[in-house]
């Protein structure tokens, strides 16, 4: 079955429904008697809610109820949680204020809900929401880190003096200071990692249904991890115990991290469904998505690197301020700490690293993990710093990287991570060859003759994926384990259902997971169905994020397959009257090696269920489950090379070429892997060139629609040149590393390094819009 | 409330709707044709593109009443029975979709682009023409490939007829 097994670019099983309009997204679902919710949201970034008058709204056509934050408190619905405890360097636990699903007394960002209208139609709910009169007493707001940390700044939460959530550090300060004291060269850089808005194309949506007879809830929602949603809704928000709550995440139109979290709207929909005794549907409009989906990035950093006289790295010192927005979202605390600073060693031997991170509250939308989550910030900082060093030290940037690459594995960095394997020379060589690095000076000179500025930028990234060993993350403060579960159900006719706790929202699991199973048994993928996204069907799962589905989810599938195959082998051996060790599995058959004796897999499946002739003491049936907890993170790595032309008259950047050479370990479906890289690159380039959330000084989100927030369009991007180098991952049975985030992690630094190379000015922040680039060219950078 | 009469995917439809009902709402909420999606509220994303009398339009920007008397083709009306339209097949074969949410609009726009340009499509033209359709998953790389491939397939099938 080589044509459909591991390594084959099989077209996706799930595509037919999407290309024929038969996808099944949350907003496509209509339940009998369904009502519609529309939220009343704060127009102020910071205000006291002095009163809510719903009397006019309640008289409007079709209005079923108006519910407020005060009623939520009265019903003892819990506040939103942050699931990862971070301790400051003085040992104190992070300082966190409460986040109620609808604000009973204070709003802290524009768009925060204070009430919800439930009505017969979407338009009636929307109309009535405008008639809800909220008496806001405005308070001074802070929309930037700098404003939040200024002396006398307005305070968001009494629990967090100075608006500081934590002041955390990693690494050895004394050793790092000593390295700098003895350095021949020190290179420094200050930079901003711009705030992004994830913008999955499907807006978030929830449909809650309450069955009073069974005291049971069902929630259809746009989630990357329905079991985690159920756990949080049950254990922390007091909606219903887990056995009385079913969460279904059907087709989900992209996530990129933004659909990991349990948001106020899903909670309120469930609570309201019981209040009004009818199903409640809520679907975000795009501006609600801009205002309420967790944002990403938003760091301001100072970084310094110490070198010896031979340009070997001696130490790295980083101080980062991270903007959390107004509340601590579900995994937000881990993003600028354990998902960021632990990657600051990059691909390099850096003997000592010290990083400090202050997390800061501002009157803006909460910030959490967005594609890459901490790792894009780390890579952007490190790779711009390395490129800056090469320019300062007047050495070739590729050579400077080569000189400092890690070459022996496993490699223990000074910042917790132990890299298991990699070949950084191989990926850099592949990228340089593909982009014709040697020929670049001639191309640059030719471009100059045409009056345009040409630049080439590199970015050698590393990331930690396959999130994550439960014990390790537990020791670092995580509130959950990060294993994955799988179940293999073989039906009596020999078809297979793979039930996985991973969730596909574009990644193609229905194909790749089937390929892994098909490969092991030598059966067609048409015989394998993949089931995911329903807490009533799948035993449990931690969901999809952090490029974990193949490394952790498929590893769980392999573990369950091994158990199932062992049982099938015993049945075959028993029926064929041979030793189990003599059985080999090939082309859907269990064969006795060296003979023509064999049993089709389907007949073994049937035998397991008829149970007429099983080994003594064996239970009937052929169904196995497994929980897989990874032994380490995985470490995808690669080298990106961007070549750009900048028009000095307009500041506009155009790509000549973009090469991505990645090492993801074993590839299950190269076509799908490349698709993941393309999408990641677009988001990384989007960050570098055009995307960025803009708040005004009063905390109004200026970029709250597609008219204002610049999404990359087809004409903004080039076709990409992808290369693969391979070191098989030794840390999981699939040999895979993960590919979902690489593009978003590596692309921004390569792009900005290329532009700064072209214009000859290193002082450039993202997004490098034409006006910023033009200013940098003309010396105003 | 206006009564709207139109043909949707070859089927005559007549219904009375609120004045403000958008064509996309008529399709999704009244006719259950949920293949047409809503991804924004400013006519930017293109997830709602359908064909109105053979031309691509954003159905979030057309009142149902305006469409009265017209013929509408949605993504559900593109395949012939089990046989995919060449644009649908090209998107599948070139991995031109991931989450699938923008896909119906992309396919309807792609077909319109191919028809308007005949055989004269190149990468730059396709990228320029896709200005009104946003995809967050694919980086457009494979969408562009799909459209070019579909244009080739349609030329071939036209030549064969």
PDB file of N, CA, C and O in Angstrom, chain A residues 305-308 311-316 344-353 382 386 400-414 419 424-425 462:
ATOM      1  N   UNK A 305      23.950  40.039  22.799  1.00  0.00           N
ATOM      2  CA  UNK A 305      24.716  38.808  22.670  1.00  0.00           C
ATOM      3  C   UNK A 305      26.207  39.105  22.792  1.00  0.00           C
ATOM      4  O   UNK A 305      26.690  40.079  22.211  1.00  0.00           O
ATOM      5  N   UNK A 306      26.884  38.254  23.561  1.00  0.00           N
ATOM      6  CA  UNK A 306      28.332  38.409  23.761  1.00  0.00           C
ATOM      7  C   UNK A 306      29.065  37.405  22.877  1.00  0.00           C
ATOM      8  O   UNK A 306      28.651  36.246  22.768  1.00  0.00           O
ATOM      9  N   UNK A 307      30.133  37.875  22.214  1.00  0.00           N
ATOM     10  CA  UNK A 307      30.969  37.024  21.354  1.00  0.00           C
ATOM     11  C   UNK A 307      32.417  37.095  21.812  1.00  0.00           C
ATOM     12  O   UNK A 307      32.858  38.123  22.332  1.00  0.00           O
ATOM     13  N   UNK A 308      33.149  36.025  21.525  1.00  0.00           N
ATOM     14  CA  UNK A 308      34.594  36.104  21.756  1.00  0.00           C
ATOM     15  C   UNK A 308      35.264  36.668  20.494  1.00  0.00           C
ATOM     16  O   UNK A 308      34.591  36.994  19.499  1.00  0.00           O
ATOM     17  N   UNK A 311      34.333  35.212  17.200  1.00  0.00           N
ATOM     18  CA  UNK A 311      32.906  35.272  16.857  1.00  0.00           C
ATOM     19  C   UNK A 311      32.124  34.066  17.330  1.00  0.00           C
ATOM     20  O   UNK A 311      31.095  33.712  16.763  1.00  0.00           O
ATOM     21  N   UNK A 312      32.637  33.434  18.368  1.00  0.00           N
ATOM     22  CA  UNK A 312      31.828  32.378  18.999  1.00  0.00           C
ATOM     23  C   UNK A 312      30.939  33.013  20.065  1.00  0.00           C
ATOM     24  O   UNK A 312      31.368  33.912  20.788  1.00  0.00           O
ATOM     25  N   UNK A 313      29.698  32.518  20.102  1.00  0.00           N
ATOM     26  CA  UNK A 313      28.752  33.078  21.067  1.00  0.00           C
ATOM     27  C   UNK A 313      29.153  32.689  22.483  1.00  0.00           C
ATOM     28  O   UNK A 313      29.466  31.533  22.757  1.00  0.00           O
ATOM     29  N   UNK A 314      29.136  33.697  23.386  1.00  0.00           N
ATOM     30  CA  UNK A 314      29.500  33.449  24.783  1.00  0.00           C
ATOM     31  C   UNK A 314      28.291  33.506  25.709  1.00  0.00           C
ATOM     32  O   UNK A 314      28.243  32.822  26.727  1.00  0.00           O
ATOM     33  N   UNK A 315      27.335  34.356  25.352  1.00  0.00           N
ATOM     34  CA  UNK A 315      26.177  34.494  26.238  1.00  0.00           C
ATOM     35  C   UNK A 315      25.089  35.333  25.603  1.00  0.00           C
ATOM     36  O   UNK A 315      25.346  36.089  24.660  1.00  0.00           O
ATOM     37  N   UNK A 316      23.864  35.170  26.130  1.00  0.00           N
ATOM     38  CA  UNK A 316      22.711  35.927  25.628  1.00  0.00           C
ATOM     39  C   UNK A 316      21.945  36.464  26.836  1.00  0.00           C
ATOM     40  O   UNK A 316      21.708  35.736  27.807  1.00  0.00           O
ATOM     41  N   UNK A 344      15.307  30.278  23.436  1.00  0.00           N
ATOM     42  CA  UNK A 344      16.227  31.377  23.100  1.00  0.00           C
ATOM     43  C   UNK A 344      17.616  30.897  22.717  1.00  0.00           C
ATOM     44  O   UNK A 344      18.430  31.679  22.234  1.00  0.00           O
ATOM     45  N   UNK A 345      17.896  29.626  22.902  1.00  0.00           N
ATOM     46  CA  UNK A 345      19.196  29.123  22.459  1.00  0.00           C
ATOM     47  C   UNK A 345      19.210  28.885  20.943  1.00  0.00           C
ATOM     48  O   UNK A 345      20.286  28.751  20.349  1.00  0.00           O
ATOM     49  N   UNK A 346      18.016  28.844  20.349  1.00  0.00           N
ATOM     50  CA  UNK A 346      17.945  28.645  18.901  1.00  0.00           C
ATOM     51  C   UNK A 346      18.704  27.411  18.470  1.00  0.00           C
ATOM     52  O   UNK A 346      18.654  26.369  19.130  1.00  0.00           O
ATOM     53  N   UNK A 347      19.432  27.537  17.372  1.00  0.00           N
ATOM     54  CA  UNK A 347      20.214  26.403  16.856  1.00  0.00           C
ATOM     55  C   UNK A 347      21.675  26.492  17.306  1.00  0.00           C
ATOM     56  O   UNK A 347      22.540  25.840  16.744  1.00  0.00           O
ATOM     57  N   UNK A 348      21.939  27.298  18.337  1.00  0.00           N
ATOM     58  CA  UNK A 348      23.328  27.666  18.632  1.00  0.00           C
ATOM     59  C   UNK A 348      23.824  27.158  19.981  1.00  0.00           C
ATOM     60  O   UNK A 348      23.068  27.052  20.944  1.00  0.00           O
ATOM     61  N   UNK A 349      25.114  26.945  20.010  1.00  0.00           N
ATOM     62  CA  UNK A 349      25.799  26.682  21.273  1.00  0.00           C
ATOM     63  C   UNK A 349      25.999  28.044  21.935  1.00  0.00           C
ATOM     64  O   UNK A 349      26.821  28.848  21.495  1.00  0.00           O
ATOM     65  N   UNK A 350      25.194  28.318  22.937  1.00  0.00           N
ATOM     66  CA  UNK A 350      25.333  29.557  23.710  1.00  0.00           C
ATOM     67  C   UNK A 350      25.559  29.102  25.154  1.00  0.00           C
ATOM     68  O   UNK A 350      24.636  28.589  25.784  1.00  0.00           O
ATOM     69  N   UNK A 351      26.770  29.258  25.655  1.00  0.00           N
ATOM     70  CA  UNK A 351      27.083  28.649  26.954  1.00  0.00           C
ATOM     71  C   UNK A 351      26.185  29.110  28.096  1.00  0.00           C
ATOM     72  O   UNK A 351      25.874  28.341  28.994  1.00  0.00           O
ATOM     73  N   UNK A 352      25.750  30.379  28.041  1.00  0.00           N
ATOM     74  CA  UNK A 352      24.906  30.835  29.143  1.00  0.00           C
ATOM     75  C   UNK A 352      23.875  31.846  28.639  1.00  0.00           C
ATOM     76  O   UNK A 352      24.181  32.674  27.774  1.00  0.00           O
ATOM     77  N   UNK A 353      22.676  31.716  29.163  1.00  0.00           N
ATOM     78  CA  UNK A 353      21.567  32.589  28.751  1.00  0.00           C
ATOM     79  C   UNK A 353      20.835  33.047  30.009  1.00  0.00           C
ATOM     80  O   UNK A 353      20.633  32.255  30.939  1.00  0.00           O
ATOM     81  N   UNK A 382      16.053  36.304  18.281  1.00  0.00           N
ATOM     82  CA  UNK A 382      17.384  35.713  18.153  1.00  0.00           C
ATOM     83  C   UNK A 382      17.942  35.876  16.740  1.00  0.00           C
ATOM     84  O   UNK A 382      19.114  36.242  16.558  1.00  0.00           O
ATOM     85  N   UNK A 386      21.249  37.799  15.589  1.00  0.00           N
ATOM     86  CA  UNK A 386      22.384  37.138  14.931  1.00  0.00           C
ATOM     87  C   UNK A 386      22.725  37.861  13.619  1.00  0.00           C
ATOM     88  O   UNK A 386      23.896  38.085  13.299  1.00  0.00           O
ATOM     89  N   UNK A 400      28.558  33.026  10.218  1.00  0.00           N
ATOM     90  CA  UNK A 400      28.436  33.253  11.663  1.00  0.00           C
ATOM     91  C   UNK A 400      27.519  32.202  12.286  1.00  0.00           C
ATOM     92  O   UNK A 400      27.801  31.672  13.362  1.00  0.00           O
ATOM     93  N   UNK A 401      26.462  31.888  11.579  1.00  0.00           N
ATOM     94  CA  UNK A 401      25.545  30.858  12.091  1.00  0.00           C
ATOM     95  C   UNK A 401      26.238  29.499  12.106  1.00  0.00           C
ATOM     96  O   UNK A 401      26.203  28.786  13.107  1.00  0.00           O
ATOM     97  N   UNK A 402      26.870  29.167  10.996  1.00  0.00           N
ATOM     98  CA  UNK A 402      27.545  27.854  10.914  1.00  0.00           C
ATOM     99  C   UNK A 402      28.551  27.668  12.046  1.00  0.00           C
ATOM    100  O   UNK A 402      28.650  26.616  12.637  1.00  0.00           O
ATOM    101  N   UNK A 403      29.289  28.728  12.306  1.00  0.00           N
ATOM    102  CA  UNK A 403      30.349  28.648  13.325  1.00  0.00           C
ATOM    103  C   UNK A 403      29.782  28.306  14.688  1.00  0.00           C
ATOM    104  O   UNK A 403      30.454  27.691  15.511  1.00  0.00           O
ATOM    105  N   UNK A 404      28.518  28.690  14.917  1.00  0.00           N
ATOM    106  CA  UNK A 404      27.941  28.527  16.247  1.00  0.00           C
ATOM    107  C   UNK A 404      26.867  27.449  16.349  1.00  0.00           C
ATOM    108  O   UNK A 404      26.263  27.268  17.398  1.00  0.00           O
ATOM    109  N   UNK A 405      26.616  26.730  15.243  1.00  0.00           N
ATOM    110  CA  UNK A 405      25.575  25.688  15.263  1.00  0.00           C
ATOM    111  C   UNK A 405      25.880  24.591  16.282  1.00  0.00           C
ATOM    112  O   UNK A 405      27.035  24.179  16.440  1.00  0.00           O
ATOM    113  N   UNK A 406      24.831  24.076  16.875  1.00  0.00           N
ATOM    114  CA  UNK A 406      24.907  22.846  17.666  1.00  0.00           C
ATOM    115  C   UNK A 406      25.074  21.690  16.679  1.00  0.00           C
ATOM    116  O   UNK A 406      24.350  21.619  15.686  1.00  0.00           O
ATOM    117  N   UNK A 407      26.022  20.803  16.966  1.00  0.00           N
ATOM    118  CA  UNK A 407      26.238  19.689  16.036  1.00  0.00           C
ATOM    119  C   UNK A 407      26.181  18.326  16.721  1.00  0.00           C
ATOM    120  O   UNK A 407      26.188  17.307  16.042  1.00  0.00           O
ATOM    121  N   UNK A 408      26.173  18.318  18.051  1.00  0.00           N
ATOM    122  CA  UNK A 408      26.107  17.015  18.731  1.00  0.00           C
ATOM    123  C   UNK A 408      24.815  16.929  19.540  1.00  0.00           C
ATOM    124  O   UNK A 408      24.398  17.909  20.164  1.00  0.00           O
ATOM    125  N   UNK A 409      24.206  15.750  19.500  1.00  0.00           N
ATOM    126  CA  UNK A 409      22.912  15.541  20.152  1.00  0.00           C
ATOM    127  C   UNK A 409      22.968  14.273  20.996  1.00  0.00           C
ATOM    128  O   UNK A 409      23.696  13.349  20.646  1.00  0.00           O
ATOM    129  N   UNK A 410      22.184  14.174  22.065  1.00  0.00           N
ATOM    130  CA  UNK A 410      21.302  15.219  22.567  1.00  0.00           C
ATOM    131  C   UNK A 410      22.085  16.426  23.087  1.00  0.00           C
ATOM    132  O   UNK A 410      23.212  16.266  23.562  1.00  0.00           O
ATOM    133  N   UNK A 411      21.454  17.600  22.978  1.00  0.00           N
ATOM    134  CA  UNK A 411      22.115  18.829  23.401  1.00  0.00           C
ATOM    135  C   UNK A 411      21.268  19.512  24.476  1.00  0.00           C
ATOM    136  O   UNK A 411      20.094  19.805  24.258  1.00  0.00           O
ATOM    137  N   UNK A 412      21.886  19.722  25.611  1.00  0.00           N
ATOM    138  CA  UNK A 412      21.204  20.394  26.718  1.00  0.00           C
ATOM    139  C   UNK A 412      21.450  21.895  26.616  1.00  0.00           C
ATOM    140  O   UNK A 412      22.589  22.351  26.693  1.00  0.00           O
ATOM    141  N   UNK A 413      20.387  22.678  26.414  1.00  0.00           N
ATOM    142  CA  UNK A 413      20.554  24.130  26.369  1.00  0.00           C
ATOM    143  C   UNK A 413      20.596  24.676  27.798  1.00  0.00           C
ATOM    144  O   UNK A 413      20.234  23.968  28.736  1.00  0.00           O
ATOM    145  N   UNK A 414      21.013  25.939  27.959  1.00  0.00           N
ATOM    146  CA  UNK A 414      20.982  26.523  29.310  1.00  0.00           C
ATOM    147  C   UNK A 414      19.560  26.908  29.743  1.00  0.00           C
ATOM    148  O   UNK A 414      19.391  27.445  30.828  1.00  0.00           O
ATOM    149  N   UNK A 419      17.544  19.180  23.203  1.00  0.00           N
ATOM    150  CA  UNK A 419      17.265  18.871  21.797  1.00  0.00           C
ATOM    151  C   UNK A 419      17.663  17.418  21.534  1.00  0.00           C
ATOM    152  O   UNK A 419      18.775  17.006  21.862  1.00  0.00           O
ATOM    153  N   UNK A 424      21.520  21.100  11.527  1.00  0.00           N
ATOM    154  CA  UNK A 424      21.275  22.484  11.145  1.00  0.00           C
ATOM    155  C   UNK A 424      22.117  22.907   9.938  1.00  0.00           C
ATOM    156  O   UNK A 424      21.687  23.755   9.153  1.00  0.00           O
ATOM    157  N   UNK A 425      23.281  22.300   9.802  1.00  0.00           N
ATOM    158  CA  UNK A 425      24.076  22.567   8.598  1.00  0.00           C
ATOM    159  C   UNK A 425      23.315  22.119   7.350  1.00  0.00           C
ATOM    160  O   UNK A 425      23.316  22.805   6.329  1.00  0.00           O
ATOM    161  N   UNK A 462      14.350  27.253  15.468  1.00  0.00           N
ATOM    162  CA  UNK A 462      14.035  25.984  16.120  1.00  0.00           C
ATOM    163  C   UNK A 462      12.733  26.188  16.868  1.00  0.00           C
ATOM    164  O   UNK A 462      12.371  27.319  17.211  1.00  0.00           O
TER     165      UNK A 462
END
